[in-house]
Amino acid sequence: MNSVLKIILQRLALGLLTLFIVSIVIFTAVNMLPGDFAQAILGQSATPEAVEAIRKDLGLDKGPVTRYFEWLGGALRGDLGNSFAQANFASFVGDDSGVRTSVAQQIAPRFANTMFLAGVTAAIAVPFAVTLGILAALYRNSVFDRVANISTLTSISSPEFFMAYVLILFLAVLNPILPSLSNIYDGMSFGERLEKTLLPALTLTLVVTAHMMRMTRAAIINLLASPYIEMARLKGIKPMRVIVRHALPNALAPIINVIALNLAYLITGVVVVEVVFVYPGIGQLFVDSVKIRDIPVVQACCLIFAAAYILLNLLADILSILSNPRLRHPK
Amino acid sequence: MSGLATIVVALVAIGIVAWVGRFAMQKISGNAPKFRDMPFAVAFGYVLAAVLVALGVWYFFQPKANEQGIQNAGVIFFRWAVQGVLIGMVAAWIFRFLGRMVGTSGSRKLFRQMPLTASFGILVIVVYAVLAIFAGLIAPHGQETVFAQANVVPGGNPALGGNPDFPLGTDQIGRDILSRLIYGAQNTVGIAFATTLIAFFIGGTLGFLAATLQGWLDQVLSRAVDVLMAIPSLIFSLLLITVASAWVSGFGLTIAMVLIIAVIDSTRVFRLARAVGMNIVVMDYIEAAKLRGEGLGYLIFKEILPNATAPLLAEFGLRFCFVFLTISALSFLGVGIQPPLADWGTMVRDLSAFINYASFAPLAASVPLLAAGAIALLTVAVNFVVDWMLYRSSGLKE
Amino acid sequence: MSDTGELLVEMRGIHMEGRSDETWNPIIKGVDLTLNKGEVLGLIGESGAGKSTLGLAAMGFTRDGVRISQGSVMFDGIDLLAASADQKRALLGKRIAYVAQSAAASFNPAHKLIDQHSEAPVQHGVMSRTESEQDGMELYRKLRLPNPEQIGFRYPHQVSGGQLQRAMTAMAMSCRPDLIIFDEPTTALDVTTQIEVLASIRDIVEQFGTAAIYITHDLAVVAQMADRIKVLLKGDEVEEAETREMLSNPQQDYTKSLWAVREFQRPQKPAVLTDATPVISVQGVTAAYGKVDVLHDVSFDIHEGRTVAVVGESGSGKSTTARCITGLLPPRLGQIELDGQVLPLDYRKRNKDQLRQVQMIYQMADTALNPRTRIGDIIGRPVQFYGGLTGKDKRKRVEELLDQIELPAAQYFDRLPSELSGGQKQRIGIARALAAEPKFIICDEVTSALDQLVAEGILRLLARLQDDLKLSYMFITHDLATVRSIADEVVVMKDGVVVEQGPKTDMFKPPHHAYTDLLLSSVPEMDPDWLTNLLTERGVDNIGDAAVDKMT
């Protein structure tokens, strides 16, 4: 048991180190931006005093290393700085009507929305994909398997927005079952929220399920060829028991990996899908901020996406270590 | 809820039919092994498939419009989809048939073993390549030419608001959609192809070097790639494009995007090239060459590379799809290929509002789907071919 | 061995086919097989003879992509080919059991041994779980496994290969079947371990009067185990007879040639002059992988025109010694001399001529030849690299070399390795080594992946080349029969240490070092009484791993 703990701690440390380096990469990339933000924000007409005030407010007068650690320290406390959005700097040009919103305030509700979308997707996709994958492996080379192969390949190959529009076409426009826009706001009931989220979730499900199903199928087929499965069959064990007792415990590690990988993939997919459905999530915020070059928001979103990605991969790593009997029961 | 109830009742009915049907077939066939050893789940699957096919056929032959003359757009789209699939299958079959007739004995053998999906894939790739290379000759109009008539309905039927000069209509500012689709093949596919080539050049070179030399070079490169791969690639490219957009715009930004995606994607190529290289480097023939005193160049080009072409080629197909989809997604988000170049992702974004007219103007609604479908069709085609290549190479190993 | 004369298995006119490249190719072409209750049938043949496929067919089982196209299989009056899946399943594990070649791969890594042991009895309703576990411990004791009470509660990866193979035999016995199929159960084991497993399998099969089909490619092994032997060749039956009859009086040419293999033996060469400079001299070499020493102070000499066989089991350090000589693994201490000159330890520091003098032939010809390079180029490269020959001269030299290895140049020059058989590939490997015109060649298990007849041809070729070209060989092998046929001197290694060395004639005569003695005595001989005699002579506790443990 001791060695497992050691390996897990190593992985954890490695994950944190990666996250740390990634944060440096993100920060450096953003700080490669030339020119002066302050000038860019206020335009050519700004007074030098106003520009200087903003520079100070943003901490642009300090060195990059200091700024990095201030940013990182803030991020660890949940303080991601202030958005560059125009309204935030109204006070500097003599207009006090605007209310300053911090990046954290802006991101928090949208992050919750995105998590909700990802959660609904995972809840539909994971059981569906794993079941289909096991069935395809069990009846491999049958008509079912071939149809599944062709349709999952097609689904993987299609861009998310194609899937999204096809679903809108059939489920929102031609047969108005679900709303095509996901205008989610506070105080909605869970049912309403679910209804508005269903179409983007279905789009993501289609893409992710195909991936997960193919990889589950491959993992199990890989396993079914192993001598101990043949041995189990030669002991006269029923097919269902062969799968459940002999194949599944060993397929756990690859399947967990597949699931984590695809949940991580959701993070990328969510950006496009949120834009299509105007879903108020972090992906949309990210794209909007990219367009107006709102650096603190871009930086923060990037860090959140990367952190989620790294954590999911780390989780998969640790779970597959735990499911390996060779590591759980050392010699 | 009544919809759900209907489905449950239908499933139960299918289950009963399956059980009875299996029992009947056992009796009729005198307990033939096929029916005797058939699990219930398989029988259920057969009946379910039969029901679905029957439903599809029934729906296909529904009238296109009801008595009041209102179009049934669902049926129209369904017919288009089914007809499209059938035409694709027939074309693929004919293509494969021709491939079996002409060409060298090697290529004929290849076509003989080819499944329909792969020949469909190759056919589509060939068509796209022709379109991309000869876009200037094939397209009826220029990609940037703006005509006076904006929002012309596709179909070319003047009675419905179309114009025979613009078979697929024009967009909001009056550019010919057909021409832009054809030029899109040149721009979108060409740019994705170039990006993939650059990614392969960078990733492949470094990967093989790391595998052959090992030691500190391998360590440094591998750790750097680990870090870069820890950031989701679409997010990372969005971030870097934001940075790049501060320096360059328009065509320059497109070039910047190509380089950014190539570098990000080269990390994946590096991983594969290194793994493939590692598998080859442990072979005894490499040891024999090393002990003979051969240099690095001979080892990489004469001993390793010839044995790595099959997996690298398959990976090239997959990476191309990935790059192509990433670029399309970026364009769709408005930060990819910049105007005035015609590009499918941008077209989908610009034309997406037409989807909402689907119930009364199916033709107009089909245009954004056509652009998105053009993207999907190529990636599907490449994936079909790669899938077959991987299947072949895994089968040949035994 | 307790044949009752009552028929148990009857296979008639079995034709089997395997699917490859979208067509069905014949694997078994009409074989009959009968087995009485309590009888042991040995099924032998080279790789690809179809013996495993036939063995599985006796259970009514075919692997994916294989089918029985004709014939019938009757097991105790039940038609297995007409039986339903449920009927067959009720027989498998309960009345027919299987012991696979690789026990390490055939035990499920996720479950404890005893849980896998009791699964079949519980599922078939033969015994309760506790009964079966008790019975399992009893079987483990009978099979002479250490700690029979506890070993079952371990996971497969915690138990050694030889022990796993015995645990698998116990598992096959768990329902007291009427028939067990043994599919090469000792092929993957070292000789000293093999003998232990053989002894316990034979013992338990005899005790319970179980009928068995014993599949192997090793004649000497099957001679110990079987009452009757059936010889297969490429899916056809060659002949079948009682074991003693078959050994003393084979009828068919193919069988006779199999028997004759081990008779190739070279005459002993005169002793080396004491003042002669050895071609290769390994002096006090200690080498490590990482921080762990795997070789300890290894020294031996190899003289011109002589063959030194380095013998030992897996992990004894024989291949590591070769890596030290070639310079792939620079030793930590000690040095290597070539013709009295000290060689740089790292191969990268050796000059072209030094590299040329030391050549290597590998065990797996498949991985030793670049699959994308034509034969002419594989052999041509060293000719050009060392000899500087190009164009016509190079081609002529390559043709000469192909001639030397007895392959017609015109036919093979433009082929790819995949178009050659295993033995031909090994010959190309030899030609590539010869192309460098070396003094010294390391042969690393060059015959162990080959069928016996082919291996024999390779050994004869190597012997002839040595005489013609005055070559020196270092012959790494675990097979003592190979040592007997080709070696002049023998070095015995164990755990990275040279245990004993000397001329071949001395080595095969007592007195020996205890380990050499064990190694020599563990090699099965073509005498059906060999195992029985050995057991009476040495006792069950003085063979195999038990004896090795006693030594240290």
GROMACS .gro file of N, CA and C in nm, chain B residues 31 33 36-37 109 113 213 282-295 298-299 302-310 391 396, chain C residues 21-22 81-86 323 326-328 347 352 355 359-360 362-364 366-373 378 381-382 385-386 432:
model
  204
  362ASN      N    1  -3.410  -2.612  -3.473
  362ASN     CA    2  -3.301  -2.584  -3.377
  362ASN      C    3  -3.165  -2.564  -3.442
  364PRO      N    4  -2.818  -2.398  -3.512
  364PRO     CA    5  -2.733  -2.333  -3.411
  364PRO      C    6  -2.753  -2.181  -3.405
  367ARG      N    7  -3.068  -2.137  -3.205
  367ARG     CA    8  -3.063  -2.206  -3.077
  367ARG      C    9  -2.977  -2.128  -2.977
  368ASP      N   10  -2.859  -2.080  -3.022
  368ASP     CA   11  -2.766  -2.013  -2.931
  368ASP      C   12  -2.781  -1.861  -2.932
  440LYS      N   13  -0.528  -0.470  -5.657
  440LYS     CA   14  -0.542  -0.556  -5.539
  440LYS      C   15  -0.592  -0.474  -5.421
  444GLN      N   16  -0.954  -0.526  -5.192
  444GLN     CA   17  -0.970  -0.551  -5.048
  444GLN      C   18  -1.043  -0.437  -4.978
  544LEU      N   19   1.859   0.978  -3.014
  544LEU     CA   20   1.969   1.023  -2.928
  544LEU      C   21   1.942   0.994  -2.781
  613VAL      N   22   1.462  -0.003  -3.046
  613VAL     CA   23   1.499  -0.120  -2.967
  613VAL      C   24   1.519  -0.245  -3.053
  614MET      N   25   1.487  -0.235  -3.182
  614MET     CA   26   1.501  -0.352  -3.269
  614MET      C   27   1.648  -0.389  -3.287
  615ASP      N   28   1.671  -0.518  -3.309
  615ASP     CA   29   1.809  -0.564  -3.323
  615ASP      C   30   1.877  -0.507  -3.446
  616TYR      N   31   1.799  -0.479  -3.553
  616TYR     CA   32   1.868  -0.429  -3.672
  616TYR      C   33   1.923  -0.288  -3.651
  617ILE      N   34   1.863  -0.213  -3.559
  617ILE     CA   35   1.919  -0.082  -3.525
  617ILE      C   36   2.048  -0.102  -3.446
  618GLU      N   37   2.044  -0.199  -3.354
  618GLU     CA   38   2.165  -0.229  -3.277
  618GLU      C   39   2.277  -0.271  -3.372
  619ALA      N   40   2.241  -0.355  -3.469
  619ALA     CA   41   2.341  -0.400  -3.566
  619ALA      C   42   2.401  -0.281  -3.641
  620ALA      N   43   2.314  -0.186  -3.681
  620ALA     CA   44   2.364  -0.070  -3.754
  620ALA      C   45   2.452   0.017  -3.666
  621LYS      N   46   2.412   0.033  -3.539
  621LYS     CA   47   2.492   0.112  -3.446
  621LYS      C   48   2.629   0.047  -3.428
  622LEU      N   49   2.629  -0.083  -3.409
  622LEU     CA   50   2.756  -0.154  -3.386
  622LEU      C   51   2.843  -0.153  -3.511
  623ARG      N   52   2.780  -0.134  -3.628
  623ARG     CA   53   2.857  -0.126  -3.750
  623ARG      C   54   2.931   0.007  -3.754
  624GLY      N   55   2.880   0.105  -3.677
  624GLY     CA   56   2.943   0.237  -3.674
  624GLY      C   57   2.872   0.339  -3.759
  625GLU      N   58   2.744   0.313  -3.794
  625GLU     CA   59   2.669   0.405  -3.880
  625GLU      C   60   2.642   0.537  -3.808
  626GLY      N   61   2.630   0.644  -3.886
  626GLY     CA   62   2.603   0.776  -3.830
  626GLY      C   63   2.455   0.800  -3.808
  629TYR      N   64   2.219   0.815  -4.129
  629TYR     CA   65   2.185   0.684  -4.184
  629TYR      C   66   2.080   0.615  -4.097
  630LEU      N   67   2.100   0.622  -3.966
  630LEU     CA   68   2.007   0.555  -3.875
  630LEU      C   69   1.866   0.609  -3.894
  633LYS      N   70   1.759   0.582  -4.316
  633LYS     CA   71   1.759   0.452  -4.382
  633LYS      C   72   1.697   0.342  -4.295
  634GLU      N   73   1.713   0.354  -4.165
  634GLU     CA   74   1.668   0.243  -4.080
  634GLU      C   75   1.535   0.273  -4.012
  635ILE      N   76   1.519   0.395  -3.958
  635ILE     CA   77   1.398   0.423  -3.879
  635ILE      C   78   1.283   0.469  -3.967
  636LEU      N   79   1.308   0.571  -4.049
  636LEU     CA   80   1.199   0.633  -4.125
  636LEU      C   81   1.121   0.535  -4.213
  637PRO      N   82   1.189   0.447  -4.289
  637PRO     CA   83   1.111   0.356  -4.375
  637PRO      C   84   1.015   0.269  -4.295
  638ASN      N   85   1.048   0.242  -4.169
  638ASN     CA   86   0.961   0.157  -4.089
  638ASN      C   87   0.854   0.236  -4.015
  639ALA      N   88   0.861   0.369  -4.023
  639ALA     CA   89   0.766   0.451  -3.949
  639ALA      C   90   0.662   0.513  -4.042
  640THR      N   91   0.672   0.487  -4.172
  640THR     CA   92   0.583   0.559  -4.264
  640THR      C   93   0.437   0.523  -4.242
  641ALA      N   94   0.407   0.395  -4.219
  641ALA     CA   95   0.265   0.357  -4.208
  641ALA      C   96   0.197   0.427  -4.090
  722TYR      N   97  -0.668  -0.047  -3.969
  722TYR     CA   98  -0.717  -0.185  -3.964
  722TYR      C   99  -0.624  -0.276  -4.042
  727LEU      N  100  -0.206  -0.688  -4.061
  727LEU     CA  101  -0.088  -0.744  -4.127
  727LEU      C  102   0.018  -0.788  -4.028
  750ASP      N  103  -0.683  -1.272  -4.456
  750ASP     CA  104  -0.698  -1.205  -4.585
  750ASP      C  105  -0.831  -1.238  -4.652
  751GLU      N  106  -0.939  -1.242  -4.573
  751GLU     CA  107  -1.074  -1.262  -4.626
  751GLU      C  108  -1.098  -1.400  -4.688
  810LEU      N  109  -1.992  -3.103  -3.152
  810LEU     CA  110  -2.016  -3.006  -3.259
  810LEU      C  111  -2.165  -2.979  -3.276
  811ALA      N  112  -2.250  -3.073  -3.232
  811ALA     CA  113  -2.394  -3.052  -3.245
  811ALA      C  114  -2.453  -2.997  -3.115
  812ALA      N  115  -2.374  -3.002  -3.008
  812ALA     CA  116  -2.428  -2.961  -2.878
  812ALA      C  117  -2.453  -2.810  -2.875
  813SER      N  118  -2.551  -2.769  -2.794
  813SER     CA  119  -2.580  -2.626  -2.784
  813SER      C  120  -2.471  -2.559  -2.700
  814ALA      N  121  -2.467  -2.427  -2.708
  814ALA     CA  122  -2.366  -2.353  -2.634
  814ALA      C  123  -2.376  -2.383  -2.485
  815ASP      N  124  -2.499  -2.396  -2.434
  815ASP     CA  125  -2.518  -2.423  -2.291
  815ASP      C  126  -2.463  -2.561  -2.254
 1052ARG      N  127   2.682  -0.804  -2.444
 1052ARG     CA  128   2.669  -0.658  -2.458
 1052ARG      C  129   2.796  -0.587  -2.412
 1055THR      N  130   3.054  -0.632  -2.707
 1055THR     CA  131   3.027  -0.545  -2.821
 1055THR      C  132   3.043  -0.398  -2.785
 1056GLY      N  133   3.041  -0.365  -2.656
 1056GLY     CA  134   3.058  -0.226  -2.617
 1056GLY      C  135   2.928  -0.151  -2.599
 1057LEU      N  136   2.815  -0.222  -2.608
 1057LEU     CA  137   2.686  -0.155  -2.587
 1057LEU      C  138   2.668  -0.121  -2.440
 1076TYR      N  139   3.135   0.123  -2.753
 1076TYR     CA  140   3.147   0.094  -2.896
 1076TYR      C  141   3.164   0.223  -2.978
 1081LYS      N  142   3.665   0.174  -3.696
 1081LYS     CA  143   3.591   0.092  -3.790
 1081LYS      C  144   3.643  -0.052  -3.792
 1084LEU      N  145   3.536  -0.241  -3.486
 1084LEU     CA  146   3.393  -0.275  -3.496
 1084LEU      C  147   3.373  -0.391  -3.593
 1088GLN      N  148   3.133  -0.928  -3.472
 1088GLN     CA  149   3.000  -0.924  -3.532
 1088GLN      C  150   2.903  -1.006  -3.448
 1089MET      N  151   2.775  -0.985  -3.477
 1089MET     CA  152   2.674  -1.048  -3.393
 1089MET      C  153   2.564  -1.110  -3.477
 1091TYR      N  154   2.168  -1.255  -3.418
 1091TYR     CA  155   2.067  -1.241  -3.313
 1091TYR      C  156   1.971  -1.359  -3.305
 1092GLN      N  157   1.903  -1.367  -3.190
 1092GLN     CA  158   1.807  -1.475  -3.167
 1092GLN      C  159   1.686  -1.462  -3.260
 1093MET      N  160   1.623  -1.344  -3.259
 1093MET     CA  161   1.502  -1.325  -3.336
 1093MET      C  162   1.538  -1.266  -3.471
 1095ASP      N  163   1.351  -1.203  -3.699
 1095ASP     CA  164   1.249  -1.107  -3.740
 1095ASP      C  165   1.286  -0.964  -3.706
 1096THR      N  166   1.343  -0.945  -3.586
 1096THR     CA  167   1.375  -0.809  -3.546
 1096THR      C  168   1.519  -0.773  -3.583
 1097ALA      N  169   1.594  -0.870  -3.631
 1097ALA     CA  170   1.734  -0.842  -3.662
 1097ALA      C  171   1.751  -0.790  -3.804
 1098LEU      N  172   1.650  -0.808  -3.888
 1098LEU     CA  173   1.660  -0.760  -4.026
 1098LEU      C  174   1.558  -0.649  -4.046
 1099ASN      N  175   1.600  -0.539  -4.105
 1099ASN     CA  176   1.508  -0.429  -4.133
 1099ASN      C  177   1.404  -0.476  -4.233
 1100PRO      N  178   1.274  -0.477  -4.191
 1100PRO     CA  179   1.172  -0.534  -4.279
 1100PRO      C  180   1.152  -0.457  -4.409
 1101ARG      N  181   1.206  -0.335  -4.418
 1101ARG     CA  182   1.185  -0.254  -4.539
 1101ARG      C  183   1.305  -0.257  -4.633
 1102THR      N  184   1.407  -0.334  -4.598
 1102THR     CA  185   1.527  -0.335  -4.680
 1102THR      C  186   1.539  -0.469  -4.753
 1107ILE      N  187   2.071  -0.544  -4.740
 1107ILE     CA  188   2.107  -0.579  -4.603
 1107ILE      C  189   2.249  -0.632  -4.598
 1110ARG      N  190   2.525  -0.357  -4.743
 1110ARG     CA  191   2.564  -0.241  -4.664
 1110ARG      C  192   2.700  -0.261  -4.593
 1111PRO      N  193   2.720  -0.368  -4.515
 1111PRO     CA  194   2.853  -0.385  -4.454
 1111PRO      C  195   2.964  -0.405  -4.557
 1114PHE      N  196   3.027  -0.056  -4.653
 1114PHE     CA  197   3.069   0.026  -4.539
 1114PHE      C  198   3.212  -0.006  -4.497
 1115TYR      N  199   3.243  -0.134  -4.490
 1115TYR     CA  200   3.378  -0.173  -4.445
 1115TYR      C  201   3.473  -0.193  -4.562
 1161ARG      N  202   2.513  -1.133  -4.320
 1161ARG     CA  203   2.543  -0.993  -4.286
 1161ARG      C  204   2.665  -0.986  -4.194
   0.00000   0.00000   0.00000
